[in-house]
Amino acid sequence: MLHSYHCHPRISAGMHGPMLGNQRLHVRQGEVDATCGYHCVLMALMVLGQVRRNALIWDTRDARLQALRKVAQRYYFDGCEVQELQLQLAPYAEQVHCKELRSRVAERTLDALADGKLCLVCFSTERYMHWVLAVGMRFEAEEPADLLVLDPAMAPIPLVPWNAMLTGWASKQPRRVVATLSERVNIDAVLVLSPVVPVQEGE
């Protein structure tokens, strides 16, 4: 069977896994900090050209990044839901459009990724809730089948621009598949992120 993989056009792969030019893209959460959503937001902002990796490490006095961090700190050990992620993205509202999908979620997520957008995906199991950043799709016989994701709970994979998949997406029976496990998940929310298109004068 023919498989193909399509990732966001700004993302490439290197020895450190996903790359944006010469910057490492993947950022990893700690084991107990419940910051998967925050780390996904940071990776999305890097892909969308709003944050450089150096700014995550050194204080660059970036007011928007400081505002994002201030909001994220409120939920550091508790995790966050859709509204909290939207608050984190608020300082970037003039550059990044954020929309929650409420209907036909599986289909519209695939459409968004096909259009070069990013998707923050929240899923849950009986034990936990988790956010990942969808950056592409795996196609089977020319039909989209799985989401390629950056999972902040897992290490990056060298020479691959993603480190996990949500398989069975098109069949609406998704599973989280990482190097060490495969488990059935329920999709709780999807936020689509895209650059804000500037309005041209005279329009």
Short mmCIF file of C-alpha atoms in Angstrom, two decimals:
data_model
loop_
_atom_site.label_atom_id
_atom_site.label_comp_id
_atom_site.label_asym_id
_atom_site.label_seq_id
_atom_site.Cartn_x
_atom_site.Cartn_y
_atom_site.Cartn_z
CA MET A 1 0.00 0.00 0.00
CA LEU A 2 1.31 3.46 -0.92
CA HIS A 3 1.93 5.85 1.98
CA SER A 4 2.97 9.49 1.77
CA TYR A 5 3.67 12.08 4.43
CA HIS A 6 2.94 15.80 4.11
CA CYS A 7 4.23 18.17 6.77
CA HIS A 8 3.84 21.94 7.21
CA PRO A 9 6.02 23.61 4.53
CA ARG A 10 8.14 25.54 7.06
CA ILE A 11 9.18 22.38 8.94
CA SER A 12 12.13 20.22 7.94
CA ALA A 13 14.03 17.46 9.76
CA GLY A 14 17.57 17.19 11.08
CA MET A 15 19.60 15.28 13.64
CA HIS A 16 17.60 17.00 16.39
CA GLY A 17 14.25 16.05 14.83
CA PRO A 18 11.92 18.82 13.58
CA MET A 19 13.69 21.98 12.44
CA LEU A 20 12.81 25.52 11.29
CA GLY A 21 15.80 26.48 9.21
CA ASN A 22 18.69 26.10 11.67
CA GLN A 23 16.46 26.29 14.79
CA ARG A 24 15.33 23.20 16.67
CA LEU A 25 11.52 23.26 16.81
CA HIS A 26 10.55 20.67 19.41
CA VAL A 27 10.20 21.79 23.03
CA ARG A 28 9.53 19.21 25.71
CA GLN A 29 7.48 19.48 28.88
CA GLY A 30 8.51 18.07 32.25
CA GLU A 31 7.05 14.88 33.65
CA VAL A 32 4.78 16.51 36.22
CA ASP A 33 4.28 20.12 35.13
CA ALA A 34 1.09 19.66 33.04
CA THR A 35 2.32 22.20 30.48
CA CYS A 36 1.63 20.32 27.25
CA GLY A 37 -0.69 23.08 26.00
CA TYR A 38 1.87 25.82 26.71
CA HIS A 39 4.64 23.90 24.92
CA CYS A 40 2.37 23.29 21.91
CA VAL A 41 1.58 27.02 21.76
CA LEU A 42 5.30 27.84 21.78
CA MET A 43 6.01 25.39 18.95
CA ALA A 44 3.08 26.75 16.92
CA LEU A 45 4.31 30.33 17.37
CA MET A 46 7.77 29.28 16.20
CA VAL A 47 6.32 27.66 13.06
CA LEU A 48 4.25 30.79 12.40
CA GLY A 49 7.35 32.98 12.69
CA GLN A 50 6.27 34.82 15.85
CA VAL A 51 8.85 33.43 18.30
CA ARG A 52 12.48 32.39 17.84
CA ARG A 53 13.88 29.51 19.85
CA ASN A 54 16.52 31.78 21.43
CA ALA A 55 13.72 33.86 22.98
CA LEU A 56 12.51 30.76 24.86
CA ILE A 57 15.87 30.44 26.59
CA TRP A 58 17.13 33.99 27.01
CA ASP A 59 15.04 36.92 28.18
CA THR A 60 14.71 39.13 25.11
CA ARG A 61 12.20 41.55 26.68
CA ASP A 62 9.60 40.41 24.17
CA ALA A 63 6.43 41.87 25.72
CA ARG A 64 4.11 39.44 23.92
CA LEU A 65 6.11 36.39 25.03
CA GLN A 66 6.21 37.73 28.59
CA ALA A 67 2.42 38.19 28.53
CA LEU A 68 1.98 34.63 27.24
CA ARG A 69 4.24 33.27 30.01
CA LYS A 70 2.35 35.20 32.67
CA VAL A 71 -0.94 33.59 31.61
CA ALA A 72 0.65 30.14 31.24
CA GLN A 73 2.11 30.25 34.76
CA ARG A 74 -1.40 30.27 36.23
CA TYR A 75 -2.01 26.76 34.86
CA TYR A 76 1.50 25.35 35.18
CA PHE A 77 0.66 22.35 37.36
CA ASP A 78 -3.04 22.10 36.59
CA GLY A 79 -3.11 21.85 32.80
CA CYS A 80 -5.28 24.02 30.58
CA GLU A 81 -8.33 23.83 28.40
CA VAL A 82 -9.36 25.68 25.24
CA GLN A 83 -10.07 29.02 26.92
CA GLU A 84 -6.69 29.06 28.67
CA LEU A 85 -4.86 28.37 25.42
CA GLN A 86 -6.81 31.16 23.74
CA LEU A 87 -5.70 33.49 26.55
CA GLN A 88 -2.09 32.47 26.00
CA LEU A 89 -2.42 33.27 22.30
CA ALA A 90 -4.15 36.63 22.92
CA PRO A 91 -0.91 38.71 22.84
CA TYR A 92 -0.42 37.44 19.25
CA ALA A 93 -4.00 38.09 18.09
CA GLU A 94 -2.92 40.62 15.44
CA GLN A 95 -0.59 38.06 13.86
CA VAL A 96 -2.17 34.67 14.60
CA HIS A 97 -5.80 33.70 14.05
CA CYS A 98 -7.15 31.06 16.46
CA LYS A 99 -10.45 29.25 15.89
CA GLU A 100 -11.99 26.35 17.78
CA LEU A 101 -13.63 23.71 15.60
CA ARG A 102 -17.07 22.77 16.94
CA SER A 103 -18.60 20.78 14.07
CA ARG A 104 -17.28 18.22 11.56
CA VAL A 105 -14.07 18.33 13.58
CA ALA A 106 -12.25 15.38 11.97
CA GLU A 107 -12.93 16.56 8.41
CA ARG A 108 -12.21 20.24 9.10
CA THR A 109 -8.94 19.41 10.88
CA LEU A 110 -7.74 17.59 7.76
CA ASP A 111 -8.85 20.53 5.60
CA ALA A 112 -6.96 22.98 7.83
CA LEU A 113 -3.76 20.95 7.67
CA ALA A 114 -4.12 20.60 3.88
CA ASP A 115 -4.31 24.42 3.73
CA GLY A 116 -0.99 24.75 5.58
CA LYS A 117 -2.50 25.64 8.95
CA LEU A 118 -1.60 24.16 12.33
CA CYS A 119 -3.94 22.41 14.75
CA LEU A 120 -3.71 22.21 18.52
CA VAL A 121 -5.43 18.93 19.36
CA CYS A 122 -6.61 17.99 22.85
CA PHE A 123 -7.34 14.34 23.55
CA SER A 124 -8.10 12.33 26.66
CA THR A 125 -8.00 8.81 27.99
CA GLU A 126 -9.42 7.46 31.24
CA ARG A 127 -6.21 8.58 32.97
CA TYR A 128 -5.27 11.97 31.53
CA MET A 129 -5.85 14.85 29.11
CA HIS A 130 -3.11 15.96 26.70
CA TRP A 131 -2.40 18.55 23.99
CA VAL A 132 -0.34 17.92 20.83
CA LEU A 133 0.44 20.09 17.82
CA ALA A 134 -0.66 18.63 14.47
CA VAL A 135 1.78 19.66 11.74
CA GLY A 136 0.91 17.36 8.86
CA MET A 137 -0.83 14.24 7.57
CA ARG A 138 -0.03 10.71 6.48
CA PHE A 139 -1.86 9.67 3.33
CA GLU A 140 -2.86 6.13 2.44
CA ALA A 141 -3.82 5.51 -1.19
CA GLU A 142 -3.94 9.31 -1.64
CA GLU A 143 -6.49 9.74 1.17
CA PRO A 144 -5.58 11.44 4.49
CA ALA A 145 -5.50 8.81 7.23
CA ASP A 146 -3.45 10.01 10.20
CA LEU A 147 -2.24 13.23 11.81
CA LEU A 148 1.48 13.84 12.19
CA VAL A 149 2.00 15.55 15.53
CA LEU A 150 4.60 17.10 17.77
CA ASP A 151 4.01 15.63 21.22
CA PRO A 152 5.70 17.69 23.96
CA ALA A 153 5.65 14.70 26.34
CA MET A 154 7.93 12.68 24.06
CA ALA A 155 11.48 13.22 22.84
CA PRO A 156 12.03 14.33 19.23
CA ILE A 157 13.02 11.68 16.70
CA PRO A 158 16.20 12.37 14.67
CA LEU A 159 15.61 12.96 10.95
CA VAL A 160 11.81 13.06 11.34
CA PRO A 161 9.78 16.31 11.48
CA TRP A 162 7.19 14.83 13.90
CA ASN A 163 7.47 12.50 16.90
CA ALA A 164 4.01 10.92 17.18
CA MET A 165 0.83 10.25 15.23
CA LEU A 166 -2.89 10.27 15.85
CA THR A 167 -3.84 7.28 13.72
CA GLY A 168 -7.31 6.37 12.57
CA TRP A 169 -8.25 10.04 12.36
CA ALA A 170 -10.34 9.67 9.23
CA SER A 171 -12.17 6.65 10.68
CA LYS A 172 -12.99 8.62 13.85
CA GLN A 173 -11.32 5.95 16.01
CA PRO A 174 -8.11 7.78 16.82
CA ARG A 175 -5.15 6.31 18.63
CA ARG A 176 -2.10 8.08 19.99
CA VAL A 177 0.93 6.27 18.61
CA VAL A 178 4.40 7.08 19.95
CA ALA A 179 7.63 5.12 20.04
CA THR A 180 6.70 3.28 23.24
CA LEU A 181 2.92 2.89 23.14
CA SER A 182 -0.34 2.96 21.21
CA GLU A 183 -3.56 3.83 23.01
CA ARG A 184 -7.15 4.67 22.15
CA VAL A 185 -8.00 8.34 22.75
CA ASN A 186 -11.05 10.60 22.65
CA ILE A 187 -10.70 13.90 20.81
CA ASP A 188 -11.88 16.72 23.09
CA ALA A 189 -10.97 19.89 21.17
CA VAL A 190 -9.18 21.22 18.11
CA LEU A 191 -7.92 24.78 17.70
CA VAL A 192 -6.85 25.86 14.21
CA LEU A 193 -4.01 28.39 14.04
CA SER A 194 -3.14 30.40 10.96
CA PRO A 195 -1.37 33.68 10.15
CA VAL A 196 -3.60 36.76 10.09
CA VAL A 197 -3.79 38.04 6.53
CA PRO A 198 -3.25 41.83 6.53
CA VAL A 199 -6.08 43.86 5.04
CA GLN A 200 -4.92 45.72 1.94
CA GLU A 201 -5.68 49.43 1.68
CA GLY A 202 -8.73 50.09 -0.48
CA GLU A 203 -10.40 46.76 0.31
#
